[in-house]
Structure formats: C-alpha cells, structure tokens
Short mmCIF file of C-alpha atoms (C1' of nucleotides) in Angstrom, two decimals:
data_model
loop_
_atom_site.label_atom_id
_atom_site.label_comp_id
_atom_site.label_asym_id
_atom_site.label_seq_id
_atom_site.Cartn_x
_atom_site.Cartn_y
_atom_site.Cartn_z
CA MET D 1 -34.83 -37.02 46.68
CA ARG D 2 -32.24 -34.27 46.47
CA PHE D 3 -32.78 -30.53 46.13
CA ALA D 4 -30.16 -27.90 45.32
CA ILE D 5 -30.59 -24.23 46.16
CA ILE D 6 -28.39 -21.65 44.48
CA ASP D 7 -28.58 -18.29 46.24
CA ASP D 8 -25.88 -15.93 47.45
CA HIS D 9 -27.77 -14.98 50.62
CA PRO D 10 -27.03 -17.44 53.46
CA PHE D 11 -30.19 -16.41 55.25
CA VAL D 12 -32.32 -17.27 52.22
CA LEU D 13 -30.46 -20.55 51.80
CA ASP D 14 -31.15 -21.48 55.41
CA ALA D 15 -34.79 -20.46 55.25
CA LEU D 16 -35.46 -22.37 52.04
CA SER D 17 -33.59 -25.40 53.37
CA ILE D 18 -35.74 -25.48 56.48
CA ILE D 19 -38.95 -25.13 54.51
CA ILE D 20 -38.03 -27.76 51.95
CA SER D 21 -36.77 -30.17 54.59
CA SER D 22 -40.18 -30.00 56.24
CA MET D 23 -41.92 -31.21 53.10
CA GLU D 24 -43.73 -34.52 53.20
CA LYS D 25 -41.14 -36.27 51.03
CA ARG D 26 -38.31 -35.18 53.36
CA PRO D 27 -35.87 -34.25 50.60
CA SER D 28 -32.23 -33.59 51.32
CA VAL D 29 -31.12 -30.05 50.52
CA SER D 30 -27.74 -28.76 49.37
CA GLY D 31 -27.10 -25.03 49.34
CA PHE D 32 -24.72 -23.25 46.99
CA GLY D 33 -23.70 -19.62 47.20
CA SER D 34 -22.90 -19.37 43.50
CA LEU D 35 -23.32 -21.14 40.20
CA GLU D 36 -19.64 -21.96 40.27
CA GLN D 37 -20.01 -23.85 43.55
CA PHE D 38 -22.93 -25.74 42.10
CA GLU D 39 -20.92 -26.49 38.97
CA GLN D 40 -18.11 -27.93 41.08
CA ALA D 41 -20.52 -30.21 42.93
CA VAL D 42 -22.04 -31.46 39.68
CA GLY D 43 -18.56 -31.94 38.32
CA LYS D 44 -17.88 -34.28 41.23
CA GLY D 45 -20.89 -36.34 40.28
CA ASP D 46 -23.64 -34.81 42.40
CA THR D 47 -27.08 -34.97 40.85
CA PHE D 48 -30.29 -33.29 41.97
CA ASP D 49 -33.96 -33.96 41.37
CA LEU D 50 -34.77 -30.27 41.46
CA VAL D 51 -32.73 -27.07 41.50
CA LEU D 52 -33.95 -23.76 42.93
CA LEU D 53 -32.05 -20.98 41.23
CA ASP D 54 -31.97 -17.35 42.35
CA LEU D 55 -31.97 -14.88 39.47
CA GLY D 56 -30.21 -12.27 41.56
CA ILE D 57 -26.91 -13.98 42.23
CA PRO D 58 -23.87 -11.74 41.72
CA GLY D 59 -22.32 -11.68 38.29
CA TYR D 60 -25.56 -12.15 36.40
CA THR D 61 -28.30 -9.78 35.33
CA GLY D 62 -31.82 -10.53 34.13
CA LEU D 63 -32.10 -14.19 33.25
CA GLY D 64 -28.36 -14.54 32.87
CA SER D 65 -28.03 -17.00 35.73
CA LEU D 66 -30.75 -19.21 34.25
CA ARG D 67 -29.11 -19.14 30.83
CA ARG D 68 -25.80 -20.02 32.44
CA PHE D 69 -27.44 -22.84 34.35
CA ARG D 70 -29.05 -24.16 31.16
CA ALA D 71 -25.67 -24.11 29.46
CA LEU D 72 -24.22 -26.15 32.32
CA GLU D 73 -27.13 -28.46 33.01
CA SER D 74 -29.60 -28.79 30.18
CA LEU D 75 -31.47 -31.73 31.72
CA MET D 76 -31.72 -30.98 35.44
CA PRO D 77 -35.15 -29.58 36.37
CA VAL D 78 -34.85 -25.99 37.58
CA VAL D 79 -37.21 -23.61 39.35
CA VAL D 80 -36.49 -19.89 39.37
CA ILE D 81 -36.77 -17.96 42.63
CA SER D 82 -36.61 -14.21 42.38
CA ALA D 83 -37.47 -10.97 44.13
CA SER D 84 -39.06 -9.92 40.85
CA ASP D 85 -42.46 -11.07 39.65
CA ASP D 86 -42.36 -9.29 36.34
CA ARG D 87 -44.62 -11.15 33.93
CA ALA D 88 -42.28 -10.87 30.94
CA THR D 89 -39.44 -12.24 33.04
CA ILE D 90 -41.61 -15.12 34.22
CA LEU D 91 -42.65 -16.11 30.70
CA GLU D 92 -39.11 -15.82 29.41
CA ALA D 93 -37.88 -18.03 32.24
CA LEU D 94 -40.46 -20.65 31.30
CA ASP D 95 -39.39 -20.41 27.68
CA LEU D 96 -35.86 -21.13 28.84
CA GLY D 97 -37.10 -24.37 30.34
CA ALA D 98 -37.78 -23.43 33.95
CA MET D 99 -40.37 -25.66 35.61
CA GLY D 100 -41.69 -22.77 37.61
CA PHE D 101 -41.17 -19.25 38.88
CA ILE D 102 -41.52 -18.55 42.60
CA PRO D 103 -41.33 -14.92 43.75
CA LYS D 104 -39.56 -14.40 47.07
CA THR D 105 -42.66 -12.57 48.22
CA SER D 106 -44.47 -15.90 48.28
CA GLY D 107 -45.36 -17.47 51.58
CA ARG D 108 -44.19 -20.76 52.98
CA ASP D 109 -47.35 -22.61 51.96
CA VAL D 110 -47.17 -21.25 48.43
CA LEU D 111 -43.57 -22.37 48.13
CA MET D 112 -44.30 -25.89 49.36
CA ARG D 113 -47.37 -26.32 47.17
CA ALA D 114 -45.52 -24.96 44.16
CA LEU D 115 -42.68 -27.41 44.68
CA GLU D 116 -45.08 -30.30 45.16
CA LEU D 117 -46.82 -29.34 41.93
CA ILE D 118 -43.53 -29.21 40.05
CA LEU D 119 -42.38 -32.54 41.46
CA ALA D 120 -45.66 -34.01 40.21
CA GLY D 121 -44.78 -32.84 36.72
CA GLY D 122 -46.61 -29.54 36.63
CA ILE D 123 -45.53 -25.97 35.96
CA TYR D 124 -45.96 -23.27 38.60
CA ILE D 125 -46.74 -19.70 37.55
CA PRO D 126 -47.39 -17.12 40.28
CA PRO D 127 -51.05 -16.03 40.12
CA GLN D 128 -50.24 -12.32 40.37
CA ALA D 129 -48.58 -12.51 36.97
CA LEU D 130 -51.80 -13.81 35.47
CA GLN D 131 -53.86 -11.29 37.40
CA ARG D 132 -51.98 -8.50 35.75
CA GLN D 133 -52.61 -10.08 32.38
CA GLU D 134 -56.32 -10.35 33.07
CA LYS D 135 -56.52 -6.72 34.17
CA ALA D 136 -54.74 -5.57 31.10
CA LEU D 137 -56.99 -7.56 28.84
CA SER D 138 -60.40 -6.94 30.32
CA ARG D 139 -60.04 -4.60 33.27
CA ALA D 140 -62.11 -7.15 35.10
CA PRO D 141 -61.49 -7.70 38.81
CA ALA D 142 -58.80 -10.23 39.56
CA ARG D 143 -60.29 -13.63 40.18
CA VAL D 144 -57.27 -15.47 41.49
CA GLU D 145 -57.34 -14.98 45.20
CA GLU D 146 -55.46 -18.06 46.27
CA PRO D 147 -51.99 -18.98 45.09
CA VAL D 148 -52.94 -21.93 42.98
CA ALA D 149 -51.23 -23.95 40.32
CA GLN D 150 -51.57 -22.35 36.93
CA THR D 151 -51.56 -24.04 33.60
CA HIS D 152 -48.56 -23.45 31.43
CA PRO D 153 -49.48 -21.54 28.24
CA LYS D 154 -48.63 -24.59 26.14
CA ALA D 155 -51.00 -26.72 28.18
CA THR D 156 -53.84 -25.21 26.16
CA ALA D 157 -52.19 -26.47 23.01
CA PHE D 158 -51.70 -29.94 24.51
CA SER D 159 -55.35 -30.12 25.49
CA SER D 160 -56.29 -29.84 21.84
CA LEU D 161 -54.34 -32.95 20.90
CA THR D 162 -56.22 -36.15 20.24
CA GLN D 163 -55.37 -39.41 21.97
CA ARG D 164 -53.54 -40.67 18.90
CA GLN D 165 -51.61 -37.44 18.53
CA CYS D 166 -50.52 -37.72 22.15
CA ASP D 167 -49.29 -41.24 21.41
CA VAL D 168 -47.24 -39.93 18.52
CA LEU D 169 -45.94 -36.98 20.52
CA GLU D 170 -44.89 -39.32 23.29
CA LEU D 171 -42.68 -41.28 20.89
CA LEU D 172 -41.52 -38.05 19.26
CA VAL D 173 -40.30 -36.81 22.63
CA LYS D 174 -38.42 -40.09 23.05
CA GLY D 175 -36.52 -39.22 19.89
CA LEU D 176 -37.90 -41.97 17.67
CA PRO D 177 -37.84 -41.40 13.89
CA ASN D 178 -41.05 -41.73 11.91
CA LYS D 179 -40.15 -45.25 10.83
CA LEU D 180 -39.98 -46.49 14.43
CA ILE D 181 -43.04 -44.50 15.45
CA CYS D 182 -45.15 -46.16 12.75
CA ARG D 183 -43.75 -49.55 13.76
CA GLU D 184 -44.46 -48.87 17.43
CA LEU D 185 -48.05 -47.73 16.80
CA ASP D 186 -48.67 -50.10 13.91
CA LEU D 187 -49.45 -47.25 11.51
CA SER D 188 -48.34 -46.38 8.02
CA PRO D 189 -45.56 -43.77 7.70
CA ASN D 190 -48.00 -41.42 6.03
CA THR D 191 -50.39 -41.60 8.96
CA VAL D 192 -47.62 -40.86 11.40
CA LYS D 193 -46.61 -37.87 9.31
CA SER D 194 -50.18 -36.60 9.33
CA HIS D 195 -50.33 -36.77 13.11
CA ILE D 196 -46.98 -35.08 13.43
CA SER D 197 -48.13 -32.25 11.17
CA ALA D 198 -51.20 -31.80 13.36
CA ILE D 199 -48.98 -31.73 16.44
CA PHE D 200 -46.85 -29.01 14.82
CA ARG D 201 -49.93 -26.90 14.23
CA ALA D 202 -51.19 -27.44 17.76
CA LEU D 203 -47.85 -26.56 19.37
CA ASN D 204 -47.04 -23.80 16.89
CA ALA D 205 -43.87 -25.66 15.90
CA THR D 206 -42.25 -25.82 12.48
CA ASN D 207 -40.31 -29.04 12.98
CA ARG D 208 -40.00 -32.01 15.35
CA THR D 209 -37.23 -30.39 17.34
CA GLN D 210 -39.41 -27.41 18.20
CA ALA D 211 -42.29 -29.73 18.98
CA VAL D 212 -40.18 -31.75 21.42
CA ILE D 213 -38.89 -28.58 23.07
CA ALA D 214 -42.44 -27.28 23.36
CA ALA D 215 -43.57 -30.58 24.84
CA GLN D 216 -40.78 -30.67 27.39
CA SER D 217 -40.99 -27.04 28.40
CA GLY D 218 -44.76 -27.34 28.59
CA GLY D 219 -44.61 -30.33 30.91
CA PHE D 220 -46.09 -32.83 28.47
CA ARG D 221 -46.55 -36.07 30.37
CA VAL D 222 -45.66 -39.29 28.65
CA GLY D 223 -48.48 -41.80 28.83
CA TYR D 224 -51.07 -39.30 30.00
CA PRO D 225 -52.75 -37.49 27.17
CA ARG D 226 -55.09 -34.53 27.13
CA SER D 227 -57.53 -35.66 29.79
CA SER D 228 -54.86 -35.63 32.48
CA TYR D 229 -52.96 -32.61 31.31
CA GLY D 230 -53.60 -29.51 33.29
CA ALA D 231 -52.75 -27.51 36.33
CA SER D 232 -53.92 -29.93 38.96
CA GLY D 233 -50.48 -31.38 39.48
CA GLU D 234 -52.09 -34.70 40.18
CA GLY D 235 -51.22 -37.94 38.53
CA PRO D 236 -47.90 -39.53 37.77
CA SER D 237 -44.73 -37.62 37.16
CA HIS D 238 -43.68 -37.23 33.60
CA SER D 239 -40.55 -38.96 32.32
"C1'" DG M 1 -8.71 -35.43 -4.08
"C1'" DT M 2 -12.47 -32.83 -5.92
"C1'" DC M 3 -16.56 -31.98 -8.36
"C1'" DC M 4 -20.93 -33.23 -10.18
"C1'" DA M 5 -25.02 -35.91 -11.12
"C1'" DC M 6 -27.91 -39.28 -9.48
"C1'" DT M 7 -30.20 -42.04 -5.93
"C1'" DT M 8 -31.93 -42.92 -1.42
"C1'" DT M 9 -34.00 -41.68 2.78
"C1'" DG M 10 -36.42 -39.03 6.06
"C1'" DA M 11 -39.40 -35.23 6.98
"C1'" DG M 12 -43.25 -32.51 6.03
"C1'" DT M 13 -47.75 -30.76 3.54
"C1'" DC M 14 -52.03 -31.33 1.39
"C1'" DT M 15 -55.81 -33.96 0.31
"C1'" DT M 16 -59.19 -37.67 0.34
"C1'" DC M 17 -61.68 -41.54 2.29
"C1'" DC M 18 -63.88 -44.04 5.97
"C1'" DA M 19 -65.88 -44.90 10.54
"C1'" DT M 20 -68.16 -43.09 14.49
"C1'" DA J 1 -68.54 -32.88 12.34
"C1'" DT J 2 -64.54 -35.10 13.95
"C1'" DG J 3 -60.73 -38.23 14.22
"C1'" DG J 4 -57.94 -41.84 12.20
"C1'" DA J 5 -55.74 -43.65 8.24
"C1'" DA J 6 -53.53 -43.37 3.97
"C1'" DG J 7 -51.91 -41.68 -0.82
"C1'" DA J 8 -49.43 -38.37 -3.57
"C1'" DC J 9 -46.28 -35.01 -3.64
"C1'" DT J 10 -42.27 -31.77 -2.52
"C1'" DC J 11 -38.00 -30.69 -0.25
"C1'" DA J 12 -33.52 -31.28 1.89
"C1'" DA J 13 -29.70 -33.92 3.43
"C1'" DA J 14 -26.75 -37.75 2.95
"C1'" DG J 15 -24.71 -41.36 0.35
"C1'" DT J 16 -22.76 -43.25 -3.98
"C1'" DG J 17 -20.37 -43.63 -8.17
"C1'" DG J 18 -18.13 -41.82 -12.21
"C1'" DA J 19 -15.31 -38.27 -14.60
"C1'" DC J 20 -11.53 -35.18 -14.33
#
DNA sequence: GTCCACTTTGAGTCTTCCAT
DNA sequence: ATGGAAGACTCAAAGTGGAC
C-alpha cells in the first residue's frame, strides 16, 4: 500500500509520514513538496493507493490545488488536508471528488482513524463542520463530541435505494448500457429504465453520468447495497 | 461533397399491474 | 403500502441512402 503526501512544509511531510507509517497496514509513504513533483513521479509510472493533498501549497488558492490534482489524476483517491475547516470549503472539496477532508488541527488518532475509514471505502468529514451546521439549524448543543466518521451527504440518498436499484446502480457505475444491464440482471429493458429513473430521483441526477459521479463521489460500494452503506467504515472496500 | 429526410438505437418518463 | 416488472411513449443522437 502506497501513500503520497503533497505539502510544501517539510515538517508537516515528516510528521504525516511518521504517523501514517505507524498505521496497522504499514503503508509506504512518499512526500512531495509540490504538485509538479508529484506529477513528475506519476509521469514516471508511480501509482498511489491514497493521496493526501494540502490545499495551501504555493501557487494555488482555495481549492485550486485540488482542481489541479483532479485534472492530473482523475482516478487516484485523494484526501484534502488543510489548516481551514470552513464548511463550504469542505463540501466543495467533497463535490470535487475528495474522499475526505482532514483539518490540520486534528489529532494523531483522528488522522489515523480518518485514513482507515477512507481506505475502507468511507468518506471522512470533520465533525466540527457538522456541529456548525447543527447549531445554525437548531441552535441545539453540539452532540458530536468525538471525532467520528460522518456519513457523506449522498449516503442518505443511497440508503433510500432498494436492493434492485443498488444492483442496477452497480452496473451503471461499471459503465454498462441498459441493454447489458437488463441482460446481466435478466430484466426487460423497460424495467431497467424504471430503476434507473428511480436512481436519478434518489441521487438528484438528471442523467446516468451525473448518477455515476454521485455514486462515486458518495462512496457507493459495489456489491453492498443500502444495509451496508453508512459511516461505519466497516465492510469491504468499494471497487 | 453536401444537404436532407428517414430509420435505428439508446435513454428517459409516466403509468399500470402484480406480488408481498 | 411498497417494490418489482413491464408497456407505451417521447426525445436526441447517430447512421443510412438518395437527390443535387
């Protein structure tokens, strides 16, 4: 298992490397001081199971570094690390396909548990971001005391899918056309279309492309429908 | 080579029926 | 009531063939 860390601060690189190297799975860690260095490594054929990307690297503002990363590597899983824990920034990062958002104010345990959750196929959202949302909505006292795994907003939509709809979505994510989906599931084309329409409504998508993007960014797990979808981070990794 | 009409195919919506 | 299955329909894109 290989991790990449992209951060312009050597001290942060070293600290994160030490923490990650102490994880149970003993991953190897490569540090890069800039996106360009990372790009060179990938260009030479290096691949990584997970990339930790700092939003504050020189030359980029806001989510610029994440957008740049996505343009370079659309498939490599990426987790954002940032000194900011602004809720809007967090949600936008997730919309851009980040598997999680880890504020630099987080402790060692939080970091390790967040990474373990993400490696298990989950999405990590810092609890303080949700606390602020709760306060704004109800002014109720914050309930999240421990840094725990949070469910991605789209997880709620996934939980409303039926078993059959999950089957269809699984094949949709694989890129199969309706004809192959109905052959695979032994259904009529019309039935497949009905399920796909229901999936669109559930995921607030207008076409299959948006549905697939929503499924991937939301951490939809192939082969494990609604009952296993959630914030636990348990169960098999998604493909 | 270009334009146009027609056909085919895939995608999507709405609705109904049936089983549990 | 809910979920699964299917029919009828529309729409858009791509392919095809004929006329100029």
